[in-house]
Amino acid sequence: MTTLLKSATIIDTSSRYHKQTKDILITNGCIAKIGNNIPTKANYEVLALDNLHVSPGWFDTSVSFGEPGYEERETLQHGVQVAAKSGFTHVAVNPNTNPVIDNKSAVEFLINKTNGAATTVLPIGALTQQSKGVEMSEMYDMQQSGAIAFGDYNAPVSNDNLLKIALLYAQNFDGLVLSFPKNNAIAGEGVANEGKNSTLLGLKGVPALAEELQISRDLFLLEYTGGKLHIPTISTAKSVQLIKEAKEKGLDVTCSVAVHNLILTDDELHGFEATKKVTPPLRTEEDKKALIQGVKEGVIDMITSDHNPIDIEHKKVEFSTAKDGTIGLESAFGALNTILDLETIVSCLSTNPRKRFNVELVSIKEGEKASLTIFNPNRSYTFSKQRIISTSKNSIFLGKKLKGKTYGIYNNNQLILNS
């Protein structure tokens, strides 16, 4: 297959064509030529779209699909289509399935079930058996089968010694350990950020301290053991400061932030809409500003949609009893594009996560493998249900003004476009 992208503005700081508008000819999955006015032939698939931009393919490091076990939320087959049309060439899939992805057979199931899809699925294996935080999982076996990291999704490891052993053990095979930043004893039964809004609304609070205590513990353990630690979805100003100090010490730690924690605050909770109930919770304006600054300074390495489809039976209920989670693949770029420049977005959605999770780096150069995200950064719109591709519709961004449309991706020798 030969595909010609016409008049594409390239966003790729590793390419000499960065910020230049060029034609890109792709043959058999590789970039054959980049130039001005490349002639069209009869057998070419030509892509000429309004304000066409391309960047190295985006990689979301925290995506949940339902299958196996919760297919009513999202099947793997449909989930990878959602990811592709949302601009993601790679997704790391969380182990919060039933059964939990905590062994090599489960990892191989995810890979085999999505083999041949345009979006590449990269499993995250559970750090502990059944994600219960009691016994360590078969990390080495899972890595040999294709797992790229190990963590219990939205479930903290409360046993200090277990995390210590995991950090030590993973060094034998250069494994990446994820530790969700939440101290359950402090968080208790909280459902919203502890502060003015939770008090006014009569909602049980989750103190910022619950996150910060856990991060402090994790960093002390990392300093003791060595190894590689990734802290997913931080949400407070103090968390940014703690990780900044750890990096200055030379600790091998990275972190991510969810798109919604960069855009929204707990002021959103006044309508008691369960779509706004997420983990970690929406925090304050001060926290939001610190997170954005953390991204711009490089303290926060990557941004994730933290896409988590929840079926209507568990979401369209009273706020306090609703399951936490929001879908986010479809709205990720449009939301980020309202607060960050394109270079920062591409760095946090492509370059940095690929480096940390040991996924092949790509660049828009002749002779390189074509793994591209295709988008228009200038189209503004209100995000509505009509724009949701996911089976579940629990989007935190419904009704919000977004900017930027993803046209789709070119990856694995396939062009997938968002209609």
XYZ file of N, CA, C and O in Angstrom, residues 21-212:
768
model
N 5.994 22.351 6.264
C 4.851 21.740 5.586
C 5.345 21.011 4.339
O 5.902 21.631 3.425
N 5.175 19.687 4.334
C 5.719 18.843 3.280
C 4.703 17.775 2.864
O 3.770 17.461 3.603
N 4.933 17.191 1.696
C 4.239 15.968 1.307
C 5.026 14.789 1.888
O 6.264 14.818 1.929
N 4.308 13.763 2.342
C 4.950 12.577 2.922
C 4.437 11.343 2.187
O 3.236 11.063 2.191
N 5.364 10.626 1.560
C 5.002 9.416 0.821
C 5.367 8.192 1.658
O 6.516 8.034 2.080
N 4.378 7.345 1.916
C 4.578 6.148 2.729
C 4.341 4.914 1.865
O 3.275 4.766 1.254
N 5.326 4.028 1.825
C 5.217 2.789 1.047
C 5.521 1.599 1.940
O 6.562 1.556 2.607
N 4.579 0.657 1.983
C 4.743 -0.568 2.783
C 5.139 -0.279 4.226
O 6.011 -0.932 4.800
N 4.505 0.733 4.794
C 4.696 1.022 6.210
C 5.905 1.866 6.550
O 6.153 2.127 7.729
N 6.663 2.300 5.547
C 7.851 3.122 5.801
C 7.751 4.449 5.053
O 7.115 4.537 3.992
N 8.388 5.484 5.602
C 8.399 6.795 4.962
C 9.408 6.750 3.821
O 10.624 6.684 4.041
N 8.904 6.767 2.599
C 9.767 6.639 1.421
C 10.336 7.982 0.989
O 11.486 8.066 0.534
N 9.537 9.045 1.120
C 10.006 10.344 0.655
C 9.271 11.462 1.383
O 8.083 11.345 1.673
N 9.993 12.531 1.672
C 9.425 13.753 2.218
C 9.882 14.891 1.311
O 11.084 15.071 1.076
N 8.939 15.647 0.771
C 9.342 16.705 -0.148
C 8.185 17.620 -0.485
O 7.084 17.524 0.072
N 8.448 18.520 -1.437
C 7.430 19.462 -1.892
C 6.741 18.921 -3.137
O 7.406 18.472 -4.080
N 5.434 18.949 -3.137
C 4.642 18.587 -4.322
C 5.058 17.246 -4.942
O 5.387 17.154 -6.126
N 5.059 16.189 -4.134
C 5.354 14.848 -4.634
C 4.253 14.447 -5.623
O 3.058 14.539 -5.293
N 4.609 14.033 -6.814
C 3.591 13.688 -7.826
C 2.703 12.523 -7.366
O 3.167 11.573 -6.738
N 1.434 12.602 -7.714
C 0.473 11.562 -7.369
C 0.387 10.532 -8.495
O 0.381 10.898 -9.674
N 0.319 9.272 -8.123
C 0.126 8.201 -9.106
C -1.229 7.538 -8.876
O -1.827 7.666 -7.811
N -1.662 6.793 -9.859
C -3.016 6.230 -9.836
C -3.236 5.294 -8.655
O -4.352 5.208 -8.115
N -2.194 4.579 -8.244
C -2.383 3.595 -7.177
C -2.162 4.172 -5.769
O -2.187 3.448 -4.800
N -1.938 5.483 -5.666
C -1.711 6.103 -4.370
C -3.034 6.352 -3.639
O -4.037 6.745 -4.262
N -3.007 6.147 -2.350
C -4.098 6.609 -1.491
C -3.702 7.999 -1.009
O -2.727 8.158 -0.268
N -4.417 9.023 -1.467
C -4.022 10.410 -1.196
C -4.855 10.976 -0.048
O -6.085 10.865 -0.035
N -4.146 11.578 0.908
C -4.803 12.188 2.058
C -4.530 13.686 2.023
O -3.409 14.133 2.266
N -5.553 14.450 1.660
C -5.440 15.908 1.615
C -6.557 16.479 2.490
O -7.719 16.509 2.087
N -6.195 16.896 3.706
C -7.181 17.338 4.682
C -6.882 18.758 5.151
O -5.738 19.224 5.074
N -7.907 19.416 5.640
C -7.775 20.794 6.100
C -6.758 20.915 7.238
O -6.840 20.183 8.231
N -5.778 21.817 7.063
C -4.789 22.114 8.106
C -4.147 20.837 8.652
O -4.022 20.643 9.866
N -3.732 19.967 7.767
C -3.194 18.656 8.140
C -1.865 18.785 8.890
O -0.930 19.435 8.423
N -1.793 18.190 10.062
C -0.575 18.127 10.869
C -0.258 16.657 11.154
O -1.169 15.831 11.291
N 1.032 16.343 11.269
C 1.432 14.992 11.663
C 2.524 15.078 12.726
O 3.307 16.026 12.759
N 2.532 14.077 13.590
C 3.584 13.963 14.604
C 3.906 12.486 14.793
O 3.160 11.620 14.318
N 5.020 12.179 15.461
C 5.245 10.784 15.838
C 4.044 10.260 16.620
O 3.420 10.990 17.404
N 3.695 8.999 16.397
C 2.485 8.420 16.976
C 2.395 8.567 18.479
O 3.358 8.345 19.199
N 1.210 8.924 18.948
C 0.985 9.119 20.380
C 0.837 7.783 21.095
O 0.294 6.813 20.555
N 1.306 7.764 22.350
C 1.291 6.555 23.182
C 0.650 6.908 24.521
O 1.186 7.730 25.260
N -0.494 6.313 24.812
C -1.190 6.546 26.084
C -0.791 5.455 27.072
O -1.018 4.274 26.823
N -0.221 5.858 28.198
C 0.339 4.904 29.158
C -0.658 4.387 30.188
O -0.282 3.604 31.058
N -1.925 4.793 30.104
C -2.919 4.284 31.061
C -4.290 4.227 30.403
O -5.054 5.201 30.421
N -4.583 3.071 29.817
C -5.872 2.858 29.154
C -6.499 1.587 29.724
O -5.833 0.576 29.884
N -7.776 1.660 30.033
C -8.521 0.485 30.493
C -9.569 0.126 29.441
O -10.283 1.008 28.955
N -9.617 -1.139 29.083
C -10.709 -1.680 28.286
C -11.406 -2.724 29.163
O -10.872 -3.137 30.189
N -12.582 -3.143 28.780
C -13.305 -4.054 29.650
C -12.879 -5.511 29.535
O -12.905 -6.257 30.510
N -12.494 -5.907 28.332
C -12.222 -7.314 28.062
C -10.846 -7.740 28.570
O -9.872 -7.005 28.376
N -10.730 -8.889 29.219
C -11.782 -9.864 29.531
C -12.557 -9.515 30.809
O -12.016 -8.919 31.723
N -13.822 -9.899 30.823
C -14.616 -9.816 32.039
C -15.656 -8.720 32.066
O -16.710 -8.879 32.673
N -15.350 -7.578 31.419
C -16.289 -6.445 31.441
C -16.531 -5.957 30.018
O -16.429 -4.763 29.712
N -16.868 -6.886 29.153
C -17.032 -6.551 27.737
C -18.143 -5.532 27.497
O -18.143 -4.852 26.467
N -19.101 -5.434 28.429
C -20.172 -4.452 28.260
C -19.633 -3.019 28.323
O -20.259 -2.081 27.821
N -18.470 -2.844 28.922
C -17.853 -1.512 28.990
C -17.096 -1.192 27.707
O -17.208 -0.097 27.169
N -16.289 -2.141 27.239
C -15.508 -1.968 26.016
C -14.800 -3.266 25.681
O -14.106 -3.823 26.525
N -14.988 -3.744 24.461
C -14.221 -4.910 24.009
C -12.857 -4.446 23.509
O -12.664 -3.271 23.179
N -11.930 -5.368 23.444
C -10.605 -5.029 22.925
C -10.687 -4.592 21.460
O -10.047 -3.613 21.049
N -11.466 -5.302 20.682
C -11.579 -4.992 19.254
C -12.098 -3.572 19.046
O -11.584 -2.812 18.220
N -13.125 -3.194 19.797
C -13.682 -1.847 19.656
C -12.763 -0.811 20.298
O -12.609 0.304 19.788
N -12.130 -1.191 21.394
C -11.251 -0.265 22.103
C -10.085 0.215 21.261
O -9.725 1.395 21.278
N -9.472 -0.704 20.493
C -8.343 -0.284 19.662
C -8.804 0.615 18.513
O -8.054 1.485 18.059
N -10.037 0.450 18.065
C -10.581 1.357 17.051
C -10.772 2.756 17.628
O -10.464 3.760 16.975
N -11.274 2.807 18.868
C -11.421 4.088 19.554
C -10.072 4.783 19.680
O -9.922 5.978 19.396
N -9.067 4.020 20.104
C -7.727 4.580 20.281
C -7.177 5.114 18.966
O -6.623 6.221 18.910
N -7.316 4.340 17.890
C -6.795 4.755 16.589
C -7.461 6.038 16.111
O -6.790 6.984 15.674
N -8.766 6.099 16.207
C -9.488 7.286 15.742
C -9.252 8.491 16.651
O -9.500 9.631 16.239
N -8.758 8.237 17.845
C -8.431 9.315 18.770
C -6.980 9.766 18.645
O -6.537 10.656 19.371
N -6.218 9.119 17.743
C -4.860 9.556 17.468
C -3.765 8.769 18.144
O -2.595 9.156 18.080
N -4.091 7.633 18.746
C -3.091 6.882 19.510
C -2.638 5.649 18.736
O -3.432 4.752 18.447
N -1.338 5.603 18.441
C -0.775 4.447 17.741
C -0.424 3.327 18.712
O -0.298 2.172 18.303
N -0.241 3.663 19.982
C 0.105 2.679 21.012
C -0.684 2.988 22.289
O -0.850 4.167 22.641
N -1.137 1.950 22.960
C -1.785 2.120 24.271
C -1.274 1.056 25.228
O -1.136 -0.115 24.857
N -0.967 1.485 26.443
C -0.637 0.538 27.509
C -1.930 0.211 28.240
O -2.596 1.106 28.764
N -2.292 -1.062 28.251
C -3.586 -1.482 28.796
C -3.422 -1.950 30.237
O -2.581 -2.803 30.543
N -4.232 -1.371 31.113
C -4.173 -1.685 32.542
C -4.700 -3.092 32.829
O -5.515 -3.625 32.073
N -4.280 -3.663 33.967
C -4.657 -5.049 34.276
C -5.983 -5.186 35.022
O -6.281 -6.252 35.560
N -6.805 -4.128 35.077
C -8.043 -4.159 35.870
C -9.173 -4.857 35.116
O -10.223 -4.282 34.835
N -8.919 -6.117 34.793
C -9.892 -6.941 34.078
C -10.339 -8.065 35.007
O -9.962 -8.122 36.162
N -11.143 -8.957 34.479
C -11.586 -10.105 35.272
C -11.502 -11.360 34.402
O -12.334 -11.563 33.529
N -10.486 -12.207 34.585
C -9.484 -12.130 35.653
C -8.448 -11.029 35.415
O -8.269 -10.567 34.289
N -7.779 -10.653 36.494
C -6.736 -9.646 36.455
C -5.570 -10.143 35.591
O -5.262 -11.339 35.572
N -4.918 -9.239 34.879
C -3.762 -9.595 34.052
C -2.549 -9.746 34.975
O -1.780 -8.801 35.190
N -2.389 -10.934 35.542
C -1.302 -11.144 36.508
C -0.459 -12.382 36.198
O 0.271 -12.872 37.055
N -0.567 -12.887 34.953
C 0.240 -14.046 34.559
C 0.488 -13.992 33.055
O -0.152 -13.226 32.331
N 1.420 -14.817 32.573
C 1.830 -14.760 31.175
C 0.697 -15.097 30.216
O 0.602 -14.517 29.132
N -0.172 -16.020 30.587
C -1.287 -16.382 29.701
C -2.226 -15.198 29.474
O -2.710 -14.980 28.358
N -2.465 -14.445 30.526
C -3.345 -13.278 30.423
C -2.715 -12.198 29.550
O -3.397 -11.539 28.752
N -1.395 -12.012 29.689
C -0.677 -11.048 28.849
C -0.760 -11.468 27.387
O -1.050 -10.662 26.488
N -0.527 -12.740 27.132
C -0.555 -13.249 25.759
C -1.956 -13.144 25.155
O -2.103 -12.916 23.943
N -2.989 -13.285 25.986
C -4.360 -13.136 25.493
C -4.566 -11.734 24.924
O -5.116 -11.574 23.820
N -4.141 -10.709 25.664
C -4.317 -9.329 25.197
C -3.579 -9.089 23.888
O -4.113 -8.474 22.954
N -2.354 -9.566 23.811
C -1.541 -9.348 22.610
C -2.132 -10.092 21.416
O -2.279 -9.527 20.323
N -2.493 -11.359 21.615
C -3.028 -12.158 20.510
C -4.385 -11.644 20.042
O -4.692 -11.651 18.844
N -5.207 -11.181 20.984
C -6.564 -10.724 20.632
C -6.514 -9.440 19.807
O -7.441 -9.162 19.043
N -5.442 -8.656 19.964
C -5.353 -7.386 19.247
C -4.302 -7.416 18.141
O -3.995 -6.381 17.550
N -3.760 -8.577 17.882
C -2.754 -8.715 16.827
C -3.339 -8.302 15.476
O -4.434 -8.714 15.116
N -2.608 -7.471 14.759
C -3.078 -7.019 13.453
C -3.818 -5.707 13.482
O -4.140 -5.150 12.420
N -4.105 -5.173 14.668
C -4.793 -3.887 14.767
C -3.838 -2.751 14.425
O -2.616 -2.872 14.563
N -4.391 -1.627 13.993
C -3.559 -0.469 13.672
C -2.910 0.095 14.936
O -1.753 0.507 14.920
N -3.655 0.106 16.034
C -3.101 0.554 17.312
C -2.478 -0.639 18.035
O -3.118 -1.678 18.207
N -1.236 -0.474 18.450
C -0.516 -1.545 19.142
C -0.879 -1.548 20.621
O -0.786 -0.520 21.293
N -1.284 -2.705 21.122
C -1.638 -2.867 22.536
C -0.440 -3.415 23.310
O 0.146 -4.425 22.927
N -0.091 -2.731 24.390
C 1.049 -3.102 25.228
C 0.535 -3.347 26.645
O 0.154 -2.407 27.343
N 0.509 -4.599 27.091
C -0.074 -4.891 28.406
C 0.789 -4.417 29.576
O 2.017 -4.523 29.552
N 0.121 -3.895 30.599
C 0.737 -3.669 31.904
C 0.312 -4.841 32.787
O -0.883 -5.066 32.977
N 1.276 -5.583 33.301
C 0.947 -6.692 34.182
C 0.700 -6.203 35.597
O 1.278 -5.194 36.041
N -0.170 -6.881 36.319
C -0.405 -6.531 37.722
C 0.877 -6.734 38.524
O 1.625 -7.687 38.294
N 1.131 -5.839 39.457
C 2.321 -5.966 40.310
C 2.141 -7.081 41.335
O 3.091 -7.786 41.686
N 0.903 -7.236 41.812
C 0.620 -8.273 42.805
C -0.464 -9.202 42.279
O -1.244 -8.839 41.396
N -0.519 -10.395 42.822
C -1.497 -11.387 42.372
C -2.908 -10.866 42.601
O -3.262 -10.444 43.700
N -3.688 -10.885 41.514
C -5.068 -10.399 41.503
C -5.175 -8.938 41.955
O -6.247 -8.471 42.341
N -4.061 -8.220 41.916
C -4.004 -6.809 42.339
C -4.520 -6.623 43.768
O -5.084 -5.582 44.109
N -4.299 -7.629 44.612
C -4.762 -7.559 46.001
C -3.705 -7.019 46.957
O -3.980 -6.797 48.142
N -2.478 -6.818 46.466
C -1.436 -6.233 47.296
C -0.864 -7.149 48.352
O -0.264 -6.687 49.323
N -1.011 -8.475 48.165
C -0.560 -9.420 49.184
C 0.702 -10.159 48.733
O 1.701 -10.208 49.461
N 0.663 -10.738 47.528
C 1.813 -11.482 47.018
C 2.212 -10.954 45.645
O 1.356 -10.590 44.838
N 3.496 -10.939 45.383
C 4.008 -10.429 44.126
C 3.592 -11.340 42.961
O 3.518 -12.556 43.105
N 3.326 -10.744 41.825
C 2.931 -11.508 40.643
C 4.161 -12.074 39.926
O 5.309 -11.807 40.312
N 3.908 -12.808 38.851
C 4.983 -13.430 38.070
C 5.526 -12.416 37.057
O 5.342 -12.539 35.845
N 6.231 -11.416 37.572
C 6.644 -10.296 36.724
C 7.566 -10.713 35.584
O 7.375 -10.312 34.436
N 8.573 -11.502 35.902
C 9.537 -11.880 34.866
C 8.860 -12.652 33.740
O 9.076 -12.372 32.554
N 8.027 -13.620 34.074
C 7.315 -14.397 33.056
C 6.440 -13.493 32.197
O 6.344 -13.674 30.975
N 5.789 -12.531 32.840
C 4.922 -11.625 32.089
C 5.734 -10.745 31.148
O 5.329 -10.491 30.007
N 6.899 -10.280 31.617
C 7.732 -9.463 30.735
C 8.197 -10.276 29.525
O 8.209 -9.772 28.395
N 8.557 -11.521 29.740
C 8.973 -12.376 28.634
C 7.848 -12.568 27.620
O 8.096 -12.817 26.434
N 6.609 -12.435 28.065
C 5.458 -12.603 27.178
C 4.969 -11.296 26.570
O 4.042 -11.299 25.761
N 5.581 -10.161 26.994
C 5.229 -8.893 26.348
C 4.737 -7.786 27.253
O 4.401 -6.699 26.765
N 4.676 -8.009 28.575
C 4.276 -6.929 29.487
C 5.379 -5.878 29.539
O 6.566 -6.203 29.595
N 4.996 -4.594 29.531
C 5.995 -3.524 29.475
C 6.242 -2.864 30.831
O 7.190 -2.095 30.977
N 5.391 -3.147 31.814
C 5.548 -2.580 33.159
C 4.621 -3.335 34.095
O 3.820 -4.177 33.654
N 4.705 -3.005 35.396
C 3.953 -3.762 36.401
C 3.372 -2.820 37.447
O 4.102 -2.073 38.109
N 2.041 -2.862 37.572
C 1.383 -2.025 38.558
C -0.050 -2.451 38.751
O -0.675 -3.015 37.848
N -0.581 -2.180 39.920
C -1.987 -2.474 40.219
C -2.799 -1.202 39.974
O -2.635 -0.208 40.686
N -3.655 -1.230 38.972
C -4.348 -0.015 38.539
C -5.215 0.578 39.649
O -6.103 -0.088 40.185
N -4.943 1.824 39.986
C -5.693 2.582 41.004
C -5.761 1.859 42.346
O -6.650 2.134 43.157
N -4.832 0.942 42.570
C -4.794 0.197 43.837
C -3.394 0.345 44.430
O -2.429 -0.175 43.875
N -3.257 1.063 45.527
C -1.933 1.269 46.113
C -1.381 0.001 46.756
O -2.141 -0.860 47.202
N -0.055 -0.103 46.765
C 0.601 -1.192 47.486
C 0.839 -0.703 48.913
O 1.748 0.089 49.168
N 0.008 -1.149 49.842
C 0.107 -0.656 51.222
C 1.237 -1.334 51.990
O 1.747 -0.778 52.972
N 1.647 -2.521 51.541
C 2.716 -3.251 52.214
C 4.073 -2.704 51.750
O 4.505 -2.939 50.628
N 4.732 -1.961 52.643
C 5.995 -1.309 52.300
C 7.044 -2.320 51.835
O 7.759 -2.090 50.860
N 7.129 -3.441 52.540
C 8.153 -4.420 52.214
C 7.911 -5.077 50.863
O 8.850 -5.398 50.136
N 6.646 -5.244 50.509
C 6.315 -5.838 49.219
C 6.800 -4.948 48.073
O 7.380 -5.430 47.090
N 6.586 -3.643 48.204
C 7.059 -2.732 47.171
C 8.586 -2.701 47.131
O 9.188 -2.660 46.059
N 9.196 -2.765 48.298
C 10.660 -2.802 48.360
C 11.207 -4.013 47.606
O 12.119 -3.898 46.778
N 10.613 -5.173 47.850
C 11.064 -6.411 47.188
C 10.817 -6.334 45.686
O 11.646 -6.755 44.877
N 9.672 -5.770 45.304
C 9.355 -5.650 43.875
C 10.377 -4.767 43.164
O 10.834 -5.092 42.057
N 10.759 -3.655 43.778
C 11.756 -2.762 43.179
C 13.114 -3.450 43.047
O 13.827 -3.273 42.059
N 13.461 -4.249 44.049
C 14.727 -4.986 43.986
C 14.671 -6.083 42.926
O 15.589 -6.228 42.109
N 13.588 -6.850 42.938
C 13.465 -7.988 42.022
C 13.441 -7.537 40.563
O 14.082 -8.153 39.693
N 12.727 -6.453 40.282
C 12.566 -6.001 38.904
C 13.883 -5.570 38.270
O 14.023 -5.564 37.044
N 14.873 -5.243 39.097
C 16.168 -4.831 38.555
C 16.877 -5.970 37.829
O 17.739 -5.730 36.978
N 16.514 -7.204 38.139
C 17.131 -8.360 37.481
C 16.822 -8.413 35.990
O 17.579 -9.015 35.214
N 15.707 -7.788 35.574
C 15.342 -7.814 34.151
C 14.946 -6.424 33.655
O 14.214 -6.277 32.688
N 15.454 -5.387 34.350
C 15.228 -3.994 33.960
C 13.733 -3.675 33.887
O 13.278 -2.957 32.984
N 12.978 -4.214 34.845
C 11.536 -3.993 34.864
C 11.161 -2.641 35.436
O 11.853 -2.094 36.301
N 10.052 -2.096 34.941
C 9.528 -0.821 35.425
C 8.360 -1.081 36.373
O 7.381 -1.727 36.005
N 8.479 -0.557 37.604
C 7.449 -0.749 38.628
C 6.588 0.509 38.725
O 7.102 1.629 38.769
N 5.265 0.314 38.748
C 4.316 1.407 38.936
C 3.739 1.330 40.342
O 3.412 0.241 40.827
N 3.631 2.479 41.001
C 3.033 2.511 42.337
C 1.996 3.626 42.387
O 2.332 4.811 42.269
N 0.736 3.238 42.538
C -0.347 4.228 42.540
C -0.292 5.058 43.825
O -0.254 4.510 44.932
N -0.306 6.386 43.708
C -0.057 7.250 44.865
C -1.300 7.537 45.714
O -1.942 8.584 45.595
N -1.606 6.608 46.602
C -2.745 6.824 47.494
C -2.543 6.023 48.771
O -2.261 4.832 48.729
N -2.663 6.688 49.892
C -2.622 6.029 51.187
C -4.068 5.794 51.619
O -4.791 6.733 51.979
N -4.503 4.536 51.556
C -5.905 4.230 51.835
C -6.323 4.564 53.256
O -7.482 4.927 53.510
N -5.402 4.444 54.195
C -5.744 4.744 55.591
C -6.103 6.215 55.759
O -7.002 6.564 56.536
N -5.410 7.074 55.035
C -5.698 8.513 55.093
C -6.912 8.861 54.229
O -7.771 9.651 54.621
N -6.984 8.253 53.041
C -8.078 8.564 52.118
C -9.422 8.069 52.639
O -10.462 8.704 52.409
N -9.407 6.953 53.356
C -10.643 6.408 53.910
C -11.705 6.181 52.856
O -11.423 5.642 51.776
N -12.922 6.621 53.129
C -14.033 6.450 52.200
C -14.303 7.725 51.403
O -15.401 7.940 50.897
N -13.293 8.563 51.284
C -13.456 9.825 50.574
C -13.808 9.639 49.111
O -13.367 8.683 48.470
N -14.597 10.571 48.572
C -15.045 10.486 47.182
C -14.710 11.747 46.386
O -14.933 11.799 45.181
N -14.194 12.773 47.080
C -13.859 14.041 46.421
C -12.684 14.672 47.147
O -12.352 14.286 48.272
N -12.043 15.641 46.501
C -10.938 16.333 47.139
C -11.390 16.961 48.448
O -12.420 17.626 48.514
N -10.626 16.749 49.513
C -10.961 17.338 50.808
C -10.647 18.835 50.768
O -9.507 19.241 50.544
N -11.676 19.631 50.978
C -11.488 21.073 50.922
C -12.815 21.791 51.002
O -13.828 21.236 51.463
N -12.811 23.018 50.527
C -14.008 23.868 50.616
C -15.209 23.229 49.922
O -16.312 23.191 50.470
N -14.998 22.725 48.711
C -16.127 22.189 47.952
C -16.692 20.911 48.565
O -17.910 20.739 48.620
N -15.831 20.021 49.034
C -16.348 18.796 49.647
C -17.157 19.126 50.905
O -18.177 18.491 51.189
N -16.716 20.139 51.635
C -17.447 20.553 52.843
C -18.802 21.140 52.482
O -19.837 20.790 53.079
N -18.827 22.035 51.489
C -20.085 22.654 51.071
C -21.072 21.627 50.538
O -22.282 21.739 50.759
N -20.556 20.600 49.862
C -21.416 19.609 49.218
C -21.736 18.416 50.117
O -22.524 17.553 49.742
N -21.105 18.358 51.276
C -21.342 17.242 52.188
C -20.770 15.932 51.702
O -21.309 14.854 51.985
N -19.651 16.002 50.963
C -19.012 14.799 50.437
C -17.784 14.454 51.277
O -17.029 15.344 51.693
N -17.568 13.171 51.519
C -16.380 12.748 52.261
C -15.127 13.051 51.438
O -15.079 12.791 50.241
N -14.119 13.606 52.116
C -12.956 14.103 51.399
C -11.785 13.144 51.335
O -11.578 12.306 52.218
N -11.012 13.276 50.249
C -9.725 12.590 50.087
C -8.646 13.663 50.207
O -8.468 14.470 49.298
N -7.927 13.723 51.325
C -6.923 14.772 51.487
C -5.781 14.628 50.486
O -5.416 13.513 50.091
N -5.218 15.755 50.068
C -4.010 15.722 49.248
C -2.917 14.933 49.956
O -2.085 14.273 49.315
N -2.932 14.960 51.280
C -1.949 14.247 52.097
C -1.918 12.754 51.778
O -0.857 12.122 51.844
N -3.071 12.177 51.414
C -3.124 10.740 51.116
C -2.229 10.402 49.930
O -1.599 9.337 49.903
N -2.172 11.289 48.967
C -1.299 11.079 47.810
C 0.156 11.373 48.167
O 1.068 10.615 47.826
N 0.366 12.453 48.873
C 1.727 12.922 49.127
C 2.488 12.013 50.088
O 3.697 11.787 49.913
